[in-house]
Amino acid sequence: MLLLRGNHSAGIARDARLLEGVLASLPLFRGMAARQVQQVAAQSRLQSARRGELLCRHGEAMPGLFVVAYGMLKIALRRNGSEENVVRFVRAGESFGEASSLLDRPCPVDAVALEESMLAVVPAAALARLLHSEPIFARNMTGSLAERLLGLLQEFEASVQHSGVQRLACYLDSLAEPGALANRSIARLPATKTTVAARLGVKKETLSRMLRDLAARGLIKVTGREVAILDRDALARIAGNAA
Amino acid sequence: MLLLRGNHSAGIARDARLLEGVLASLPLFRGMAARQVQQVAAQSRLQSARRGELLCRHGEAMPGLFVVAYGMLKIALRRNGSEENVVRFVRAGESFGEASSLLDRPCPVDAVALEESMLAVVPAAALARLLHSEPIFARNMTGSLAERLLGLLQEFEASVQHSGVQRLACYLDSLAEPGALANRSIARLPATKTTVAARLGVKKETLSRMLRDLAARGLIKVTGREVAILDRDALARIAGNAA
DNA sequence: CGGAATGTTGATTATATTCAACTGTTGTGG
DNA sequence: CCACAACAGTTGAATATAATCAACATTCCG
């Protein structure tokens, strides 16, 4: 068992509690006895990651299920050199790597920390054991995988059938804070514009132009990563319309 | 229990056997006792479909898990009117609808029979029961969903990062018969060119032009739905290269 | 503070769509 | 069995969308 903060027993105890807490809050372990979750935690390890650190490279063996305790990751498909396409962001409390861990397949994507992050890593072997011994876990897992599948399908649909602006409009809407007045809101981009562009499946130049044009039409106002949404209805109309 | 061929008891018996055989051969039910599979079959029904028949429309309630006994389906995303994008073809022995049945969500896609087909339909409720009572089934289901997820991810990758010709080259290669000489083979398109175009994420005109150009370069020879692959290596090179 | 990373803007180009006209194929009812 | 309508496929020209290239501006950490 590798923990991070060396051999100070106080640090270890703190880490163990963190690990347990992170796992317990995951939908995957919902409904399981606290003792069971403790056992899983005992088989897992914590891993910290600095900004830009690669947690898992495409084609490498999958170390296991990653759960984000704090920080944020991007899951990206890479091609020769610098071109990449971000599939999704993984935020605190979310996980990735279920499918390839379960099937013991090499990692199909790159996972990169976008900021200082802390992760719990549950080894594939532990997952396999749980899958056989804990029916609740197996059921939770089917649910999670099914959710992920439908989500990816939706992503696929958006990327294939919507234009760049449509995807942007839709994405901004999904980021919009629920509060505030009906037609206005604030969206805070979760990463650099370049990375958000990759998430939307366009180049940074294209995103820049799209944002400029939406701003010129008075629908939004961009200030760094803050995007003030001035006319949410119009934005939704763009997101939904053909062309 | 609705069976198809009316009340002739011989027909019913035949249908019951067909149903059972179809389910038993499905990876999802691997490792389960014959008696269990029989029970599932008893809760399921057969459904025939003519060419072009819509089995399941986007947004409608999901009747359950569909398993193709014979024939072929396309799973497609539709947008206003006629535009569509084919996610995958479902052949005999394959299934679809696991995820949305399990989560009891509306059907995320359209499913259309491409030819005279016969399907087994396992109601969502039966799946839910199995998931709770049969640990083997739950495990099989995680495996199937994980496979599907990785497959979709790969599909996603291809569609986002490869150009039209690359996707075509890759697809032809995947259809190529393994036999014959090393560098030559035959690929038979599973559907009309228009549908294959939708599968590749391009319009029929674009597919037509791409095929013409590949033929002009001597890499393939097209005769109706038959595509003779004359230089498989060159094709693979196109599929793999950037641009 | 200074250099690297990030973002903007314009000009040009690549890729695929759309529109339109036409040809070929298929399956069905008279 | 043929005629004919519906569907499927081809081709060219014009167009849309976003990528690429290049130059410059800004921001952010270290």
XYZ file of C-alpha atoms (C1' of nucleotides) in Angstrom:
546
model
C 0.000 0.000 0.000
C 1.577 3.210 -1.128
C 0.434 6.370 0.558
C 1.798 9.761 -0.220
C 2.840 11.737 2.761
C 5.625 9.476 3.919
C 5.568 7.615 7.188
C 3.938 10.053 9.561
C 1.182 7.999 11.051
C -1.075 11.045 11.430
C -0.762 11.692 7.675
C -1.516 8.105 6.873
C -4.616 8.108 9.014
C -5.774 11.314 7.361
C -5.183 9.851 3.935
C -7.034 6.673 4.798
C -10.021 8.704 5.893
C -9.886 10.803 2.740
C -9.703 7.693 0.586
C -12.660 6.133 2.358
C -14.707 9.298 2.137
C -14.040 9.685 -1.570
C -15.066 6.139 -2.319
C -18.111 6.180 -0.073
C -19.540 9.195 -1.916
C -19.215 7.494 -5.293
C -22.488 6.196 -6.774
C -20.669 2.975 -7.593
C -20.428 2.075 -3.909
C -23.870 3.260 -2.898
C -25.778 0.780 -0.795
C -22.697 -1.078 0.315
C -21.817 -1.665 3.964
C -19.293 0.751 5.438
C -17.070 -2.204 6.235
C -17.025 -3.208 2.567
C -16.069 0.284 1.475
C -13.305 0.279 4.082
C -11.952 -2.916 2.596
C -11.926 -1.434 -0.885
C -10.193 1.662 0.435
C -7.558 -0.559 2.029
C -6.798 -2.053 -1.354
C -6.630 1.337 -3.028
C -4.108 4.131 -3.014
C -4.085 7.901 -3.200
C -2.262 9.680 -5.961
C -1.651 13.375 -6.313
C -1.126 15.040 -9.662
C 0.208 18.405 -10.656
C -1.196 20.606 -13.370
C -0.521 19.014 -16.743
C 0.473 15.648 -15.327
C -0.453 12.638 -17.426
C -2.226 10.049 -15.285
C -2.805 7.485 -17.923
C -1.550 7.376 -21.461
C -3.381 5.942 -24.443
C -2.341 2.341 -24.974
C -0.809 1.817 -21.554
C -2.079 -0.701 -19.048
C -4.958 0.661 -16.993
C -3.894 0.945 -13.337
C -7.495 0.773 -12.205
C -10.503 2.926 -11.516
C -9.631 6.575 -10.886
C -11.815 8.674 -8.613
C -11.211 12.410 -8.316
C -11.088 13.587 -4.680
C -10.374 17.174 -5.645
C -9.161 18.939 -8.759
C -10.125 18.179 -12.336
C -9.006 15.989 -15.214
C -9.577 15.973 -18.909
C -10.101 12.753 -20.848
C -8.691 13.238 -24.315
C -8.125 11.340 -27.515
C -4.809 12.128 -29.051
C -3.450 11.831 -32.495
C -0.006 12.444 -33.960
C 1.575 15.184 -31.935
C -0.532 17.989 -30.624
C -3.981 17.399 -32.094
C -6.371 16.251 -29.457
C -10.020 16.003 -28.752
C -11.388 16.230 -25.239
C -14.092 13.675 -24.547
C -15.081 14.981 -21.146
C -13.913 16.639 -17.981
C -13.834 14.656 -14.743
C -14.603 16.718 -11.663
C -14.323 16.026 -7.961
C -16.540 13.097 -7.010
C -16.504 11.661 -10.520
C -14.609 8.662 -11.802
C -13.172 7.233 -14.965
C -11.668 3.994 -16.193
C -14.498 1.613 -15.253
C -14.813 -0.058 -18.624
C -11.162 -0.657 -19.428
C -10.403 -1.763 -15.853
C -13.204 -4.295 -15.929
C -12.193 -5.687 -19.297
C -8.504 -5.424 -18.494
C -7.900 -3.511 -21.688
C -5.261 -0.885 -22.329
C -6.294 2.674 -21.637
C -8.248 3.979 -24.668
C -7.558 7.656 -23.934
C -5.212 10.067 -22.221
C -6.105 11.381 -18.789
C -4.455 14.663 -17.805
C -4.774 16.731 -14.634
C -5.928 20.256 -15.468
C -5.044 21.498 -12.013
C -3.517 20.302 -8.752
C -5.563 17.149 -8.117
C -5.908 14.236 -5.737
C -7.136 10.872 -6.938
C -8.099 7.551 -5.464
C -7.010 4.570 -7.535
C -8.886 1.287 -7.088
C -6.894 -1.521 -8.711
C -8.599 -3.513 -11.425
C -8.145 -6.707 -9.383
C -10.110 -5.206 -6.490
C -12.917 -4.289 -8.871
C -13.006 -7.803 -10.284
C -13.235 -9.279 -6.783
C -16.033 -6.907 -5.841
C -17.904 -7.682 -9.016
C -18.043 -11.351 -8.048
C -18.585 -11.051 -4.327
C -20.894 -8.046 -4.099
C -24.102 -8.217 -6.118
C -24.941 -4.637 -5.167
C -21.688 -3.481 -6.650
C -22.333 -5.384 -9.867
C -25.718 -3.705 -10.151
C -24.304 -0.281 -9.423
C -21.693 -0.913 -12.059
C -24.257 -1.777 -14.729
C -26.052 1.439 -13.883
C -22.907 3.537 -14.095
C -21.808 1.975 -17.354
C -25.252 2.371 -18.860
C -25.289 6.040 -17.855
C -21.860 6.589 -19.311
C -22.910 4.867 -22.509
C -25.966 7.028 -22.997
C -23.933 10.114 -22.165
C -21.310 9.244 -24.737
C -24.007 8.563 -27.293
C -25.433 12.004 -26.684
C -21.972 13.489 -27.000
C -21.563 11.636 -30.247
C -24.865 12.908 -31.517
C -23.986 16.488 -30.674
C -20.594 16.294 -32.297
C -21.887 14.746 -35.492
C -25.135 16.570 -36.036
C -24.520 20.038 -34.683
C -22.321 22.778 -36.059
C -19.605 24.391 -34.009
C -21.750 27.321 -32.834
C -24.563 24.978 -31.914
C -22.242 22.899 -29.790
C -20.877 25.998 -28.164
C -24.332 27.397 -27.434
C -25.410 24.086 -25.983
C -22.272 23.808 -23.897
C -22.568 27.323 -22.503
C -26.144 26.588 -21.602
C -25.093 23.434 -19.780
C -22.526 25.434 -17.813
C -24.950 28.220 -16.959
C -25.609 28.695 -13.279
C -29.196 27.898 -12.457
C -29.619 30.985 -10.276
C -30.106 34.622 -11.344
C -32.788 35.999 -13.620
C -34.545 33.761 -16.092
C -32.787 34.945 -19.205
C -29.333 35.718 -17.818
C -26.656 33.679 -16.175
C -22.934 33.172 -15.729
C -20.965 30.288 -17.173
C -17.437 29.686 -15.994
C -15.297 27.729 -18.452
C -13.750 24.729 -16.712
C -10.427 25.022 -18.539
C -8.413 27.184 -20.912
C -10.132 28.238 -24.108
C -7.800 25.999 -26.073
C -8.913 23.012 -23.992
C -12.577 23.982 -24.145
C -12.186 24.263 -27.913
C -10.836 20.704 -27.979
C -13.811 19.652 -25.853
C -16.125 21.213 -28.449
C -14.247 19.578 -31.289
C -12.966 22.793 -32.873
C -9.653 24.641 -32.928
C -8.932 27.510 -30.561
C -9.108 30.018 -33.401
C -12.581 28.857 -34.285
C -13.765 29.064 -30.675
C -12.325 32.548 -30.416
C -14.253 33.652 -33.484
C -17.469 32.013 -32.369
C -17.302 33.716 -28.996
C -16.537 37.059 -30.636
C -19.527 36.708 -32.962
C -21.924 35.718 -30.199
C -20.671 38.698 -28.176
C -21.135 40.999 -31.176
C -24.747 39.825 -31.394
C -25.191 40.732 -27.749
C -25.886 37.196 -26.552
C -22.857 36.896 -24.269
C -20.019 38.879 -22.773
C -16.638 37.209 -22.334
C -14.188 38.182 -19.600
C -11.362 35.683 -19.408
C -12.969 32.398 -18.441
C -16.151 34.072 -17.334
C -18.916 34.078 -19.877
C -21.876 36.237 -18.966
C -24.947 34.922 -20.713
C -27.100 37.894 -21.643
C -29.812 36.170 -23.658
C -30.200 32.570 -22.681
C -33.282 32.055 -24.826
C -31.500 33.153 -27.977
C -28.611 30.881 -27.065
C -30.956 27.950 -26.600
C -32.504 28.750 -29.954
C -29.106 28.551 -31.618
C -28.325 25.292 -29.822
C -31.567 23.701 -30.955
C -31.952 24.913 -34.503
C -30.833 23.124 -37.589
C -27.834 24.755 -39.246
C -47.347 -13.715 -24.410
C -47.716 -12.673 -27.991
C -46.312 -15.014 -30.581
C -46.511 -14.413 -34.261
C -47.834 -17.293 -36.214
C -51.295 -17.362 -34.770
C -52.609 -20.257 -32.747
C -51.116 -23.260 -34.496
C -49.470 -25.051 -31.631
C -46.707 -26.375 -33.888
C -45.824 -22.801 -34.859
C -45.831 -21.706 -31.256
C -43.523 -24.513 -30.272
C -41.213 -23.651 -33.136
C -41.206 -19.994 -32.131
C -40.491 -20.857 -28.522
C -37.517 -22.918 -29.599
C -36.257 -20.137 -31.860
C -36.617 -17.610 -29.061
C -34.745 -19.808 -26.650
C -31.978 -20.532 -29.129
C -31.488 -16.874 -29.943
C -31.217 -15.906 -26.305
C -28.973 -18.821 -25.382
C -26.414 -17.818 -27.997
C -26.212 -14.268 -26.684
C -23.075 -13.476 -24.652
C -25.331 -11.804 -22.101
C -26.782 -15.168 -21.066
C -23.571 -17.134 -21.188
C -22.976 -19.300 -18.180
C -26.615 -19.330 -17.127
C -28.565 -22.527 -16.549
C -30.732 -23.664 -19.471
C -33.734 -23.475 -17.175
C -33.030 -19.813 -16.471
C -32.755 -19.000 -20.161
C -36.041 -20.811 -20.732
C -37.676 -18.624 -18.134
C -36.380 -15.494 -19.800
C -37.610 -16.758 -23.156
C -41.025 -17.334 -21.634
C -41.194 -13.692 -20.627
C -40.048 -12.518 -24.046
C -41.716 -12.306 -27.409
C -40.779 -12.634 -31.039
C -41.275 -9.782 -33.426
C -40.843 -9.794 -37.158
C -40.026 -6.685 -39.116
C -40.189 -5.863 -42.772
C -37.614 -3.893 -44.683
C -37.698 -0.279 -43.553
C -39.845 -0.942 -40.509
C -39.142 1.259 -37.518
C -38.701 -0.873 -34.397
C -38.065 1.863 -31.978
C -38.291 5.584 -32.427
C -36.126 8.188 -30.768
C -37.827 9.457 -27.629
C -40.305 6.626 -27.307
C -40.406 4.235 -24.383
C -37.962 1.395 -24.786
C -39.878 -1.910 -25.085
C -36.872 -3.866 -23.882
C -33.740 -5.547 -25.084
C -33.820 -6.434 -28.786
C -31.903 -9.436 -30.057
C -31.628 -10.082 -33.786
C -32.436 -13.696 -34.698
C -31.982 -13.076 -38.398
C -31.836 -10.035 -40.627
C -30.152 -6.751 -39.891
C -30.930 -3.414 -38.276
C -29.432 0.022 -38.357
C -29.184 2.181 -35.261
C -29.437 5.788 -36.339
C -29.570 9.255 -34.889
C -32.067 11.439 -36.636
C -32.464 15.118 -36.905
C -35.171 17.273 -38.487
C -36.512 15.349 -41.403
C -34.272 13.187 -43.453
C -30.784 13.834 -42.092
C -29.522 10.879 -40.199
C -26.352 9.347 -38.941
C -25.979 5.623 -38.540
C -24.251 4.649 -35.310
C -23.930 0.963 -36.083
C -25.490 -2.027 -37.779
C -26.902 -4.845 -35.667
C -26.512 -8.283 -37.239
C -27.944 -11.657 -36.390
C -26.846 -12.718 -32.919
C -26.286 -9.155 -31.787
C -28.429 -7.051 -29.501
C -29.262 -3.466 -28.715
C -31.103 -1.492 -26.114
C -29.316 -2.763 -23.001
C -28.499 0.624 -21.535
C -31.823 2.365 -22.003
C -33.787 -0.712 -20.907
C -31.783 -0.973 -17.715
C -32.138 2.684 -16.871
C -35.725 2.783 -18.065
C -34.956 5.728 -20.299
C -36.592 6.653 -23.568
C -34.951 5.227 -26.655
C -32.011 7.482 -27.576
C -31.947 6.463 -31.249
C -34.029 5.061 -34.082
C -33.800 1.356 -34.875
C -34.801 0.369 -38.395
C -34.856 -3.037 -40.081
C -32.711 -2.997 -43.220
C -34.169 -6.276 -44.433
C -36.763 -8.863 -43.464
C -35.799 -9.537 -39.852
C -36.827 -11.513 -36.776
C -36.183 -10.194 -33.313
C -36.489 -11.395 -29.767
C -37.666 -8.731 -27.343
C -36.851 -9.169 -23.659
C -38.952 -6.738 -21.615
C -37.106 -4.273 -19.408
C -38.858 -5.681 -16.348
C -37.464 -9.144 -17.036
C -33.977 -7.678 -17.313
C -34.358 -5.853 -14.027
C -35.474 -9.073 -12.308
C -32.548 -10.992 -13.749
C -30.137 -8.303 -12.717
C -31.186 -8.736 -9.096
C -31.616 -12.478 -8.977
C -28.801 -13.696 -11.219
C -25.305 -12.536 -10.310
C -23.900 -14.140 -13.445
C -26.238 -12.073 -15.551
C -25.220 -8.887 -13.764
C -21.586 -9.681 -14.472
C -22.254 -10.497 -18.101
C -24.104 -7.240 -18.388
C -21.197 -5.199 -17.034
C -18.964 -6.888 -19.587
C -21.337 -6.198 -22.470
C -21.850 -2.593 -21.492
C -18.130 -2.046 -21.030
C -17.478 -3.529 -24.480
C -20.143 -1.361 -26.034
C -18.718 1.693 -24.303
C -15.203 1.114 -25.587
C -16.560 0.406 -29.060
C -18.534 3.631 -29.095
C -15.492 5.514 -27.886
C -13.496 4.130 -30.764
C -16.284 5.082 -33.148
C -16.242 8.547 -31.676
C -12.511 8.794 -32.102
C -12.695 7.713 -35.729
C -15.477 10.127 -36.567
C -13.796 13.094 -34.942
C -10.179 12.604 -35.869
C -10.275 11.010 -39.285
C -11.276 12.521 -42.595
C -13.991 11.000 -44.747
C -11.599 8.970 -46.923
C -9.783 7.694 -43.870
C -13.030 6.493 -42.343
C -14.002 4.871 -45.610
C -10.630 3.146 -45.976
C -10.807 1.909 -42.411
C -14.363 0.702 -42.858
C -13.632 -1.156 -46.080
C -10.700 -2.801 -44.372
C -12.931 -3.892 -41.498
C -15.363 -5.424 -43.994
C -12.658 -7.181 -45.986
C -12.904 -10.943 -46.056
C -9.965 -12.493 -44.269
C -9.368 -15.084 -46.999
C -7.799 -14.609 -50.436
C -4.347 -13.249 -51.206
C -2.599 -11.009 -48.740
C -3.138 -7.744 -50.527
C -6.543 -8.357 -52.093
C -9.978 -9.045 -50.743
C -13.677 -8.508 -51.207
C -15.829 -6.267 -49.045
C -19.581 -6.474 -49.307
C -21.394 -3.349 -48.136
C -24.027 -4.271 -45.555
C -26.560 -1.744 -46.845
C -27.285 0.748 -49.616
C -24.568 3.258 -50.360
C -26.753 6.008 -48.954
C -26.979 4.132 -45.652
C -23.299 3.268 -45.621
C -22.593 6.953 -46.231
C -24.677 7.803 -43.163
C -22.729 5.160 -41.240
C -19.499 6.895 -42.262
C -20.869 10.293 -41.372
C -20.889 11.711 -44.898
C -23.529 12.353 -47.567
C -24.164 9.896 -50.362
C -22.621 12.266 -52.902
C -19.412 12.408 -50.906
C -19.227 8.629 -50.579
C -19.819 8.292 -54.301
C -16.935 10.647 -55.046
C -14.619 8.981 -52.550
C -15.276 5.566 -54.049
C -14.745 6.917 -57.549
C -11.425 8.465 -56.575
C -10.158 5.349 -54.821
C -11.150 3.332 -57.886
C -9.366 5.818 -60.154
C -6.224 5.296 -58.091
C -6.564 1.576 -58.622
C -7.087 0.703 -54.961
C -10.588 -0.724 -55.313
C -13.157 -1.734 -57.876
C -16.831 -1.140 -57.153
C -19.621 -3.308 -58.567
C -22.905 -2.504 -56.902
C -22.461 -3.399 -53.255
C -19.373 -5.450 -53.954
C -16.117 -3.653 -53.388
C -13.053 -5.523 -54.638
C -10.042 -4.409 -52.659
C -7.080 -4.405 -55.015
C -4.425 -2.917 -52.768
C -5.175 -3.490 -49.147
C -1.846 -2.095 -47.961
C -2.410 1.224 -49.684
C -5.892 1.320 -48.208
C -4.530 0.666 -44.731
C -1.996 3.435 -45.296
C -4.792 5.874 -46.092
C -6.759 4.746 -43.063
C -3.814 5.255 -40.743
C -2.232 8.431 -42.027
C -2.930 11.902 -40.808
C -4.928 13.943 -43.308
C 9.921 40.945 -14.051
C 10.349 38.095 -18.058
C 9.458 34.248 -20.760
C 6.193 30.769 -21.944
C 1.642 29.731 -22.589
C -2.649 31.366 -24.126
C -5.649 33.985 -26.973
C -6.926 36.997 -31.064
C -7.297 38.296 -35.825
C -6.908 38.127 -40.913
C -5.950 35.609 -45.193
C -5.946 31.372 -47.398
C -7.115 26.646 -48.087
C -9.220 22.008 -47.391
C -13.142 19.253 -46.808
C -17.515 18.147 -47.299
C -22.448 19.884 -48.053
C -25.999 21.574 -50.829
C -28.425 22.128 -54.983
C -29.668 20.559 -59.333
C -29.884 17.616 -63.096
C -29.563 13.264 -64.723
C -28.961 7.986 -64.917
C -29.546 3.447 -63.170
C -32.017 -0.143 -60.444
C -35.733 -2.428 -58.358
C -39.922 -4.093 -57.152
C -44.991 -4.034 -57.833
C -49.502 -4.010 -59.772
C -52.042 -4.055 -64.082
C -44.035 -9.688 -68.151
C -43.720 -5.128 -68.837
C -44.468 -0.314 -67.499
C -43.697 2.782 -64.380
C -43.000 4.876 -60.078
C -40.047 5.045 -56.260
C -35.724 4.662 -54.780
C -30.656 4.687 -55.305
C -26.543 6.469 -57.274
C -23.643 9.714 -60.089
C -21.748 14.073 -61.522
C -20.788 19.104 -61.685
C -20.980 23.796 -59.794
C -21.551 26.774 -56.052
C -21.289 27.259 -51.127
C -20.541 26.639 -46.110
C -17.759 25.444 -42.372
C -13.868 25.051 -40.046
C -8.712 24.156 -40.386
C -4.332 26.011 -41.275
C -0.837 29.473 -41.544
C 1.113 33.576 -39.914
C 1.507 37.490 -37.122
C 0.534 39.755 -33.127
C -1.550 40.684 -28.272
C -2.414 39.239 -23.726
C -2.171 36.745 -19.513
C -0.243 34.036 -16.193
C 2.954 32.057 -13.189
C 7.474 31.057 -11.416
